[in-house]
Amino acid sequence: MCVKLAACSEFAKITVSSIISRGFVYRHLERRLTDSVREFLRRTYQLEVTNIVIEQPPKIEFGEFALPIAFELARNLRKAPKKIAEEIVAGIGAVPGIEKFEVAGAGYINVRANRAEVAAALAAEQRPPVETPAGKVLVEHSSINPNKAAHIGHLRNAILGDTFVRLLRFAGREVDIQNYIDNTGVQVADVVVGFMHLEKKSAADIQSLAAAPRFDYYCWDLYARVSGWYEEDKQNLATRGAALHAIEEGNNETAQIAESISIAVLKRHLETMDRLDIEYDFLPRESEILHLHFWDAAFAKLKDTGVLTFEDSGKNKGCWIMRRAGTEKSFAAEEADKGAEGAERISEEEQKVIVRSNGTVGYVGKDIAYHMWKFGLLGRDFSYRKFYRYPNQHDCWISTTPDDAAAAEDHPHFGDVAEIYNVIDARQSEAQNTVVEALRGLGHNEAADRYTHFSYEMVALTPRCAAELGYELSEEEKTRNWIEVSGRKGFGVKADDLLDALIASARKEVDSRHPELADTERASIATQIAIGALRYFMLKYTKPSVIAFDFKDALSFEGETGPYAQYAVVRATNIFRKGGLDADKFLTDPASGLSSADVSRFLSGEQGNELWELWLTAAKISYVVGQCIATTEPAYLAKHAFQLAQLFNTFYHRYPILSEPDESRKRFLLTTAAVARRELIRILGVMGITAPPVM
């Protein structure tokens, strides 16, 4: 069935002339309203009001915005709120995109948008120029210890980080994606100990194993065995200390073994994340922070400014320490005393060890040096070499030393950024705060203010999910809401195993519903559904929530899930396919034009309110993206995707579009479907989710 559409230019005229000059959808209309109210208050009452609160009315029929400003001004102006509201409504004048202002109740102002204008702007996808802050943003995420396979908790970190990158780029920011590699830390040392002391492997043996598939799985099991070995006899921990010292020192067999292990595992991590369409630009390694003397440069500055002091007694004797973040005195409070003789002694409870008594540098110390480099405050730089090329030909670089023959002179510029977001779980809050305090202690308050710990809680398993994965649970564990994973005990879900299980589960559904499709097509669709399910599941919970993962809940086609949102896109696409139309080109086809009178007519009345709610929700993506960035909370976007999918599905069931006899109304309903489809695809894209051709 082919739907013939008559051309009409009036709606197009609105789009091209007034909307390009005024350019708005929901967010821009809100900004225009804010500016107009602020100007009226300045002109009429000589008041400068920085924060104009704009609310959303409880029902769409009351308008698109509500202003409580009259209540806020009542005391200052010595007038009743309703009187102030009446004066604002009478004097504010015309605001582009706003149809009218109405006084409601005791002093609220309801604001009604010009629905036809807003619809025209949205349909034509007109975007006004937006001012974006200057400077590059650095998002560091994943940062998985390169000692074993990535697990489900790492997936939450990577998905949150990748989505935040997509949010920033949608908002027009330039972003660098970095994945910090702790290749000289305790976790790598433990696997080195396992190979050298438990398995008695030579460097050549380990190199051979590292070249085998899924070497990260081998290390997963070995890491758990080493943890058990330490528990058997605490004296075995001495081997960890010796290995750690040798790795940090470099240029020895232990350090070479650690390098072989970490490089092999790191490549596996990149392959795993690539399955989720997660990429990185640069992999800074802890080894270079040490060998290129980043730490030495930072250490000198920290000592010179008195941020670090040497402890000559007590439990931390022989260590370099700083005041623990959040304790009685901050560096800002002590600024006058920094480095002064006889400055107040830091109590043992308030001490944070940065350099241990054996001379090894703790994680936080190296992190301070790294963040000074990020902000361009260190006066040093890495050498760089290409490490991994993605299927789209994007190169991921890794840090190296100048004597590396593969070091490249021509490389992208990394570091020296304007803002930093570190995606690290909530358990690292103290360490993150310590880095911020060190920056402040060094006098870099502006950098400290632009450093954000993007904190989140852990991922656990439901008892049902743990049982499905083959773990034996006690009767008590079966009654819990969630089961905590533990890498040291070997209890957890490897990221690749989870992806494989999700794809296999989705494949069963696709095979049963679409046996007519080719095997490769069914495999591709199953992968899209599985990835969409996983990413949405990880994003729909707010960051402070502990996630209890469950296969059945994640893969459901109903409720607040990725497949539900994907299915809405598939349904919208099917409308156009059945009508013989191209869904992607429909809104740019002159034959799909509508008159503004028709749009106003179809968006008025009770039924028009229902349709307008779908249009208005579709118009809010920039508004929601801004909210997500301001609060570092991608869950708002997931909620928005679900809301738009819900509204579209209601629309889909209520309006038989292709059988609509009124041609103008049919064009309008098709336009509604096309706008909802396009915006839902865009929202899902920011979440890293694609919609398959069928479900």
XYZ file of C-alpha atoms in Angstrom:
695
model
C 0.000 0.000 0.000
C 1.466 3.325 -1.048
C 0.305 6.534 0.598
C 0.225 9.545 -1.722
C 0.999 12.835 -0.054
C 0.094 16.243 -1.426
C 2.622 19.067 -1.173
C 1.899 22.107 0.964
C 4.298 24.985 1.556
C 2.884 26.954 4.507
C 4.307 24.632 7.183
C 7.632 24.683 5.329
C 7.619 28.494 5.305
C 7.356 28.550 9.103
C 10.226 26.120 9.279
C 12.605 27.984 6.992
C 11.978 31.597 7.953
C 10.878 32.061 11.544
C 12.441 28.956 13.029
C 15.891 29.450 11.554
C 15.923 33.009 12.876
C 14.461 32.133 16.260
C 15.713 28.542 16.401
C 14.355 26.542 19.321
C 12.767 23.386 20.466
C 12.011 22.779 24.146
C 15.315 23.757 25.750
C 15.759 26.857 23.612
C 12.168 27.916 24.189
C 12.758 27.632 27.938
C 15.892 29.785 27.652
C 14.013 32.401 25.624
C 11.278 32.477 28.267
C 13.862 32.868 31.047
C 15.566 35.761 29.247
C 12.239 37.509 28.618
C 11.138 37.233 32.260
C 14.520 38.449 33.497
C 14.402 41.449 31.137
C 10.847 42.325 32.259
C 11.872 42.265 35.947
C 14.853 44.473 35.185
C 12.779 46.911 33.130
C 9.724 47.110 35.381
C 10.986 46.545 38.924
C 14.705 47.295 38.525
C 15.436 43.818 39.873
C 18.290 41.538 38.833
C 17.143 37.951 39.300
C 19.782 35.411 38.380
C 17.789 32.236 38.868
C 14.385 32.128 37.184
C 12.626 28.957 38.309
C 10.591 27.268 35.582
C 8.389 24.313 36.444
C 6.362 21.896 34.356
C 2.607 21.929 34.984
C 1.109 18.660 36.255
C -1.068 18.329 33.149
C -0.281 19.210 29.541
C -3.584 21.086 29.154
C -2.339 23.705 31.656
C 0.538 24.647 29.365
C 4.178 23.761 28.784
C 5.744 25.867 31.559
C 4.736 27.288 34.936
C 6.373 30.294 36.615
C 6.244 30.646 40.427
C 8.252 33.889 40.246
C 5.416 36.037 41.671
C 5.552 34.176 44.990
C 9.308 34.723 45.190
C 8.944 38.480 44.579
C 5.967 39.137 46.866
C 7.963 40.034 49.972
C 10.433 42.194 48.051
C 7.785 44.117 46.089
C 5.253 44.232 48.960
C 2.475 43.073 46.653
C 0.197 40.052 46.502
C 1.605 37.287 44.254
C -1.489 37.348 42.075
C -1.090 41.095 41.470
C 2.554 40.617 40.474
C 1.595 37.742 38.172
C -1.030 39.925 36.488
C 1.538 42.685 35.944
C 4.008 40.248 34.395
C 1.372 38.763 32.072
C 0.208 42.249 31.015
C 3.660 43.701 30.458
C 6.041 40.984 29.316
C 5.091 41.359 25.655
C 5.484 38.920 22.798
C 7.936 36.061 23.218
C 8.767 34.106 20.052
C 7.358 30.598 20.288
C 4.999 31.490 23.168
C 1.290 31.750 22.411
C 0.114 33.250 25.692
C 0.606 33.739 29.430
C -2.171 33.029 31.934
C -2.472 33.761 35.656
C -3.461 30.655 37.585
C -4.473 30.195 41.204
C -2.983 32.582 43.742
C -0.154 33.757 41.518
C 1.233 31.079 39.250
C 1.798 31.957 35.616
C 1.047 29.205 33.124
C 2.817 29.564 29.800
C 1.465 28.072 26.590
C 3.753 27.444 23.645
C 2.745 28.009 20.047
C 2.315 24.343 19.239
C 2.428 24.744 15.473
C 5.692 26.683 15.632
C 7.357 24.258 18.007
C 6.169 21.302 15.917
C 7.546 22.939 12.764
C 10.926 23.501 14.404
C 11.097 19.918 15.610
C 9.972 18.368 12.329
C 12.500 20.434 10.362
C 15.235 19.666 12.923
C 16.344 23.255 13.080
C 19.050 23.761 15.699
C 20.210 27.227 16.686
C 23.881 27.855 17.410
C 24.661 26.938 20.989
C 27.437 28.427 23.073
C 29.638 25.664 24.463
C 32.337 26.128 27.096
C 35.855 26.459 25.725
C 38.447 23.754 26.159
C 38.646 20.017 25.882
C 36.970 17.631 28.317
C 38.773 14.502 29.480
C 36.671 11.508 30.502
C 38.605 8.698 32.120
C 36.709 5.450 32.446
C 37.058 1.667 32.675
C 40.590 1.709 34.157
C 40.506 -2.051 34.676
C 43.514 -3.608 36.368
C 45.299 -5.534 33.572
C 45.615 -8.721 35.614
C 42.514 -10.729 34.658
C 39.346 -10.733 32.559
C 36.946 -7.796 32.773
C 33.828 -8.498 34.824
C 30.267 -7.215 35.108
C 31.248 -4.377 37.468
C 33.726 -3.069 34.905
C 30.906 -3.021 32.363
C 28.906 -0.581 34.473
C 31.928 1.728 34.654
C 32.608 1.533 30.923
C 28.967 1.963 29.892
C 28.514 4.950 32.213
C 31.733 6.523 30.952
C 31.042 5.888 27.282
C 27.507 7.260 27.587
C 28.782 10.378 29.323
C 31.243 10.880 26.448
C 28.335 10.600 24.012
C 26.307 13.086 26.071
C 29.152 15.620 26.030
C 29.720 15.199 22.300
C 25.988 15.580 21.623
C 26.232 18.879 23.511
C 29.067 19.987 21.222
C 32.041 19.406 23.523
C 35.423 18.133 22.369
C 36.233 15.027 24.395
C 39.290 12.844 24.959
C 38.646 9.335 26.266
C 41.336 7.871 28.449
C 41.622 4.497 30.126
C 44.223 4.540 32.908
C 46.259 1.332 33.082
C 47.637 0.421 36.514
C 50.279 -1.972 35.213
C 52.617 -1.652 38.212
C 50.097 -2.148 41.014
C 49.355 -4.876 43.534
C 46.876 -6.756 41.318
C 49.401 -7.263 38.509
C 52.053 -8.166 41.085
C 49.758 -10.869 42.464
C 49.416 -12.563 39.070
C 53.184 -12.326 38.564
C 53.590 -14.049 41.950
C 51.152 -16.739 40.824
C 53.097 -17.517 37.669
C 56.531 -17.374 39.299
C 55.883 -18.981 42.701
C 52.782 -21.183 42.305
C 53.195 -22.355 38.724
C 56.981 -21.951 38.488
C 56.672 -20.544 34.967
C 59.577 -18.934 33.152
C 59.297 -15.665 31.255
C 59.216 -17.659 27.999
C 56.422 -19.911 29.322
C 54.345 -16.891 30.306
C 54.963 -15.192 26.968
C 53.663 -18.306 25.198
C 50.555 -18.466 27.398
C 49.915 -14.757 26.873
C 49.642 -15.326 23.120
C 46.870 -17.901 23.572
C 43.157 -16.988 23.288
C 41.446 -15.787 26.464
C 44.632 -15.458 28.441
C 42.632 -13.096 30.662
C 40.483 -16.069 31.758
C 43.604 -18.018 32.735
C 44.749 -15.064 34.839
C 41.281 -14.809 36.452
C 41.647 -18.283 37.961
C 45.301 -17.765 38.884
C 44.518 -14.492 40.691
C 41.958 -16.293 42.879
C 44.484 -19.050 43.628
C 47.122 -16.520 44.679
C 44.643 -14.845 47.036
C 44.015 -18.225 48.631
C 47.769 -18.853 48.893
C 48.212 -15.612 50.814
C 45.439 -16.681 53.194
C 47.138 -20.023 53.849
C 50.283 -18.373 55.189
C 50.627 -14.626 55.766
C 54.387 -14.926 55.223
C 53.627 -15.533 51.545
C 52.671 -11.863 51.308
C 56.383 -11.020 51.339
C 56.549 -12.274 47.741
C 53.975 -9.662 46.758
C 56.059 -6.846 48.240
C 59.215 -8.052 46.473
C 57.393 -8.394 43.150
C 55.797 -4.962 43.513
C 59.140 -3.312 44.206
C 60.796 -5.054 41.228
C 57.950 -4.053 38.886
C 58.161 -0.393 39.925
C 61.952 -0.417 39.574
C 61.810 -1.833 36.015
C 64.531 -3.308 33.770
C 64.422 -6.768 35.366
C 62.831 -10.154 34.686
C 59.913 -9.592 37.061
C 59.091 -6.289 35.381
C 59.300 -7.934 31.936
C 56.881 -10.660 33.038
C 54.501 -8.028 34.397
C 54.698 -6.196 31.052
C 53.868 -9.370 29.085
C 50.883 -10.109 31.311
C 49.467 -6.590 31.384
C 49.792 -6.011 27.622
C 48.098 -9.312 26.762
C 45.256 -8.752 29.227
C 44.838 -5.127 28.123
C 44.325 -6.178 24.508
C 41.632 -8.579 25.647
C 39.931 -5.779 27.587
C 39.861 -3.567 24.487
C 38.381 -6.418 22.438
C 35.702 -6.975 25.072
C 34.730 -3.308 25.196
C 34.752 -3.065 21.414
C 31.887 -5.567 21.418
C 29.878 -2.834 23.149
C 31.097 -0.133 20.714
C 33.209 1.405 23.470
C 36.467 2.990 22.315
C 39.379 4.875 23.864
C 41.765 7.498 22.538
C 44.689 7.053 24.899
C 45.929 4.505 27.444
C 48.250 6.237 29.942
C 50.191 3.642 31.944
C 51.400 3.854 35.497
C 54.792 2.470 34.469
C 55.507 5.596 32.385
C 54.364 7.864 35.205
C 57.199 6.285 37.190
C 59.855 5.786 34.490
C 59.368 9.215 32.898
C 59.714 10.704 36.377
C 56.228 12.213 36.486
C 56.091 11.177 40.104
C 59.518 12.644 40.850
C 58.422 16.028 39.466
C 55.156 15.916 41.390
C 56.919 14.686 44.556
C 59.269 17.662 44.526
C 56.373 20.115 44.179
C 54.371 18.394 46.911
C 57.306 18.531 49.327
C 58.243 22.111 48.459
C 54.716 23.353 49.169
C 54.354 21.324 52.353
C 51.523 19.216 50.991
C 53.605 16.146 51.887
C 55.504 15.793 55.127
C 57.883 13.088 56.327
C 56.657 11.094 59.310
C 59.428 10.207 61.765
C 57.409 8.321 64.378
C 54.319 6.210 64.959
C 52.759 3.571 62.737
C 53.648 5.493 59.556
C 57.271 6.139 60.489
C 59.446 6.536 57.406
C 56.481 7.399 55.152
C 55.631 10.583 53.292
C 52.105 11.534 54.310
C 49.490 14.210 53.751
C 46.371 15.127 55.638
C 43.495 12.762 54.818
C 40.783 14.492 52.776
C 37.768 15.504 54.793
C 39.531 15.606 58.168
C 39.552 18.572 60.528
C 41.725 20.938 58.508
C 41.795 21.256 54.748
C 44.732 22.625 52.798
C 42.750 25.787 52.167
C 42.405 26.313 55.919
C 46.106 25.630 56.507
C 47.416 27.709 53.623
C 49.202 30.178 55.904
C 50.965 27.355 57.724
C 52.078 25.286 54.739
C 55.733 24.453 54.990
C 56.088 26.587 58.088
C 58.356 25.395 60.843
C 56.436 24.113 63.830
C 53.195 23.682 61.849
C 50.577 21.617 63.641
C 51.327 17.896 63.492
C 48.906 15.696 61.590
C 47.463 13.036 63.884
C 47.844 9.376 62.880
C 44.097 9.087 62.270
C 44.272 11.976 59.791
C 47.342 10.744 57.912
C 47.156 9.470 54.336
C 50.287 7.570 53.270
C 51.477 8.623 49.817
C 54.963 7.063 49.803
C 55.502 3.915 51.864
C 58.488 3.481 54.179
C 60.068 1.054 51.658
C 60.095 3.818 49.053
C 57.224 2.504 46.870
C 54.623 5.045 45.798
C 50.986 4.374 46.600
C 48.199 4.554 44.038
C 47.131 8.022 45.166
C 50.616 9.477 44.749
C 50.853 8.344 41.160
C 47.308 9.569 40.602
C 48.241 13.056 41.830
C 51.099 13.185 39.311
C 48.821 11.886 36.553
C 46.196 14.556 37.222
C 48.768 17.299 37.249
C 49.702 16.091 33.748
C 46.034 16.011 32.726
C 45.669 19.699 33.571
C 49.018 20.628 31.998
C 50.553 21.479 35.392
C 53.494 19.077 35.458
C 55.812 20.350 32.719
C 56.339 16.823 31.366
C 54.718 14.603 28.749
C 54.544 10.984 27.690
C 55.933 9.484 24.539
C 53.248 7.809 22.463
C 52.802 4.846 20.163
C 49.821 3.321 18.405
C 48.480 0.315 20.280
C 45.098 -0.806 18.917
C 43.131 -0.092 15.753
C 39.352 -0.400 15.878
C 37.306 -1.765 12.951
C 36.352 1.835 12.065
C 40.109 2.607 11.727
C 40.205 4.747 14.870
C 43.600 4.409 16.561
C 44.022 3.997 20.278
C 47.385 5.253 21.570
C 49.383 4.064 24.566
C 52.055 5.762 26.639
C 55.657 4.719 26.186
C 59.195 6.004 26.720
C 61.409 7.918 24.261
C 63.687 4.889 23.759
C 60.796 2.841 22.339
C 61.498 2.341 18.625
C 57.737 2.446 17.976
C 57.321 5.854 19.632
C 55.756 8.281 17.160
C 56.710 11.920 16.715
C 53.406 12.689 15.025
C 50.596 11.952 17.468
C 47.415 13.605 18.779
C 47.794 16.067 21.632
C 46.598 14.569 24.891
C 46.344 16.228 28.282
C 46.246 19.959 29.055
C 42.447 19.827 29.337
C 39.836 22.209 30.732
C 37.715 19.704 32.641
C 38.103 16.175 33.971
C 35.498 13.527 34.772
C 36.815 10.387 36.457
C 34.412 7.457 36.320
C 35.416 5.488 39.413
C 33.233 3.621 41.886
C 32.130 5.088 45.206
C 34.691 3.073 47.175
C 37.394 5.303 45.691
C 35.855 8.534 46.997
C 38.541 9.119 49.596
C 41.354 8.620 47.081
C 39.646 10.970 44.631
C 39.139 13.608 47.316
C 42.805 13.283 48.286
C 43.862 14.128 44.721
C 41.590 17.196 44.786
C 43.045 18.313 48.128
C 46.576 17.863 46.782
C 45.738 20.123 43.820
C 44.374 22.735 46.195
C 47.435 22.400 48.407
C 49.607 23.083 45.369
C 47.606 26.253 44.705
C 45.628 24.912 41.720
C 42.149 25.721 43.008
C 40.682 26.300 39.549
C 41.813 22.866 38.390
C 40.434 21.286 41.573
C 37.067 22.931 40.886
C 36.987 21.407 37.394
C 37.784 17.894 38.600
C 34.689 15.693 38.996
C 34.579 12.267 40.580
C 31.866 10.517 38.556
C 30.958 8.115 41.346
C 28.718 5.043 41.132
C 27.846 1.958 43.180
C 28.708 -1.679 42.518
C 27.025 -4.335 40.399
C 25.876 -7.540 42.074
C 23.839 -10.546 40.916
C 20.372 -11.659 41.827
C 20.416 -15.128 43.418
C 18.566 -16.425 40.350
C 21.229 -15.011 38.019
C 24.067 -16.444 40.138
C 22.409 -19.871 40.061
C 21.917 -19.677 36.285
C 25.646 -19.014 35.943
C 26.461 -22.181 37.879
C 27.385 -20.778 41.277
C 26.369 -22.840 44.308
C 24.527 -20.690 46.846
C 23.826 -21.368 50.480
C 20.228 -21.348 51.717
C 20.893 -17.967 53.325
C 22.306 -16.526 50.086
C 19.217 -17.680 48.176
C 17.084 -15.351 50.306
C 19.182 -12.223 49.680
C 18.228 -9.433 47.292
C 21.649 -9.608 45.657
C 24.938 -11.519 45.795
C 28.168 -9.518 45.832
C 30.897 -10.555 43.383
C 34.543 -10.935 44.356
C 37.425 -11.081 41.900
C 39.848 -12.261 44.580
C 37.603 -15.238 45.309
C 36.966 -15.864 41.634
C 33.232 -15.270 42.179
C 31.716 -13.047 39.539
C 30.621 -12.789 35.937
C 33.211 -12.254 33.256
C 32.150 -9.564 30.810
C 32.546 -11.766 27.727
C 30.602 -14.608 29.346
C 27.771 -12.201 30.130
C 27.713 -10.855 26.576
C 27.769 -14.374 25.135
C 24.893 -15.458 27.401
C 22.792 -12.391 26.540
C 23.358 -12.850 22.805
C 22.501 -16.563 23.028
C 19.287 -15.770 24.906
C 18.299 -13.076 22.415
C 19.163 -15.422 19.532
C 16.576 -17.968 20.726
C 13.864 -15.302 20.525
C 14.983 -14.031 17.125
C 15.247 -17.566 15.686
C 11.724 -18.420 16.837
C 10.192 -15.187 15.544
C 12.106 -14.801 12.259
C 13.179 -18.200 10.902
C 12.921 -16.773 7.373
C 15.950 -14.510 7.862
C 19.509 -15.525 6.998
C 21.659 -16.846 9.822
C 24.034 -13.869 9.723
C 21.120 -11.419 9.881
C 19.583 -13.209 12.861
C 22.955 -13.183 14.594
C 23.319 -9.439 13.991
C 19.813 -8.702 15.292
C 20.384 -10.829 18.398
C 23.606 -8.944 19.101
C 21.891 -5.560 18.751
C 19.132 -6.649 21.141
C 21.594 -8.083 23.675
C 23.834 -5.007 23.641
C 20.796 -2.742 23.898
C 19.478 -4.760 26.825
C 22.776 -4.648 28.703
C 23.510 -0.977 28.118
C 19.995 0.122 29.038
C 19.980 -2.068 32.149
C 23.252 -0.502 33.341
C 22.012 3.026 32.632
C 18.465 2.989 33.983
C 19.585 2.856 37.614
C 20.813 6.059 39.219
C 24.510 5.980 40.089
C 24.070 5.575 43.880
C 21.976 2.417 43.314
C 23.467 -1.033 43.725
C 22.515 -2.975 40.595
C 21.370 -6.567 41.037
C 21.776 -7.957 37.519
C 19.300 -10.492 36.173
C 19.110 -11.969 32.658
C 15.330 -12.242 32.552
C 14.725 -8.659 33.661
C 17.306 -7.202 31.275
C 16.073 -9.043 28.171
C 12.353 -8.486 28.703
C 10.541 -6.888 25.774
C 8.140 -5.244 28.219
C 8.649 -2.585 30.863
C 11.640 -0.314 31.277
C 14.165 -2.180 29.138
C 16.341 -1.660 26.099
C 14.352 -4.081 23.912
C 11.131 -2.208 24.739
C 12.604 1.051 23.435
C 14.124 -0.704 20.407
C 10.761 -2.283 19.630
C 9.130 1.168 19.500
C 11.577 2.163 16.748
C 10.889 -1.071 14.847
C 7.143 -0.433 15.044
C 7.561 3.103 13.740
C 9.729 1.874 10.873
C 7.129 -0.755 9.957
C 4.465 1.929 9.505
C 6.497 3.549 6.736
C 7.590 0.255 5.215
C 3.976 -0.898 4.916
C 3.037 2.476 3.434
C 5.758 2.272 0.801
C 7.608 5.245 2.305
C 11.177 5.892 3.376
C 11.088 6.609 7.115
C 14.515 8.278 7.073
C 13.629 10.677 4.257
C 9.988 11.344 5.066
C 10.509 14.582 7.002
C 12.674 16.097 4.260
C 10.252 15.181 1.468
C 8.394 18.326 0.246
C 5.367 16.132 -0.397
C 5.015 15.508 3.327
C 4.359 19.204 4.042
C 1.487 20.337 6.262
C -0.147 23.721 6.759
C 0.287 25.419 10.122
C -3.516 25.605 10.330
C -3.734 21.816 10.028
C -1.047 21.328 12.679
C -2.809 23.707 15.063
C -6.109 21.922 14.456
C -4.684 18.444 15.061
C -2.854 19.530 18.202
C -5.854 21.198 19.847
C -8.562 19.755 22.051
C -8.403 16.687 24.306
C -7.125 14.385 21.577
C -4.643 17.047 20.479
C -3.268 17.237 24.024
C -2.450 13.545 23.904
C -0.662 13.916 20.569
C 1.069 17.090 21.738
C 2.490 15.268 24.778
C 4.266 12.903 22.367
C 5.594 15.822 20.303
C 6.703 17.764 23.369
C 8.509 14.756 24.846
C 10.275 14.209 21.521
C 11.387 17.853 21.617
C 13.170 17.510 24.954
C 16.334 15.584 24.089
C 18.661 18.609 24.352
C 16.996 19.592 27.622
C 17.473 16.086 29.074
C 21.054 15.836 27.790
C 21.842 19.117 29.555
C 20.278 17.764 32.730
C 22.349 14.567 32.480
C 25.593 16.512 32.062
C 24.840 19.012 34.834
C 24.089 16.242 37.327
C 26.475 13.590 35.889
C 23.470 11.254 35.851
C 22.799 9.362 32.578
C 19.788 7.617 34.149
C 17.679 10.637 33.200
C 18.249 9.842 29.534
C 17.202 6.210 30.046
C 14.000 7.397 31.748
C 13.374 9.801 28.881
C 13.846 7.041 26.289
C 11.349 4.853 28.128
C 8.823 7.679 28.433
C 9.040 8.495 24.722
C 8.757 4.797 23.795
C 5.686 4.474 26.042
C 4.001 7.496 24.501
C 4.769 6.277 20.991
C 3.411 2.783 21.704
C 0.187 4.307 23.007
C -0.005 6.414 19.844
C 0.743 3.344 17.686
C -2.125 1.345 19.179
C -4.610 4.221 19.211
C -4.195 5.577 15.683
C -4.473 3.298 12.612
C -2.407 5.667 10.499
C -2.352 3.984 7.117
C -6.114 3.461 7.074
C -6.859 7.075 8.042
C -9.239 8.461 5.339
C -8.449 12.163 5.904
C -5.289 12.825 3.842
C -4.216 15.859 5.875
C -4.664 13.985 9.119
C -2.781 11.004 7.680
C 0.150 13.279 6.782
C 0.129 14.707 10.283
C 0.060 11.267 11.942
C 2.893 10.070 9.700
C 4.878 13.187 10.601
C 4.247 12.467 14.278
C 5.511 8.898 13.865
C 8.558 10.059 11.895
C 9.525 12.663 14.512
C 9.089 10.212 17.402
C 11.119 7.568 15.546
C 13.949 9.955 14.683
C 14.241 11.342 18.199
C 14.056 7.903 19.804
C 16.833 6.667 17.507
C 18.871 9.721 18.499
C 18.286 9.175 22.225
C 19.213 5.503 21.990
C 22.296 6.469 19.981
C 23.505 8.677 22.830
C 23.046 5.622 25.060
C 25.127 3.525 22.633
C 22.099 1.480 21.516
C 21.011 0.767 17.943
C 17.606 -0.470 16.800
C 17.522 -3.661 14.682
C 15.341 -3.908 11.566
C 12.997 -6.421 13.255
C 12.410 -7.718 16.759
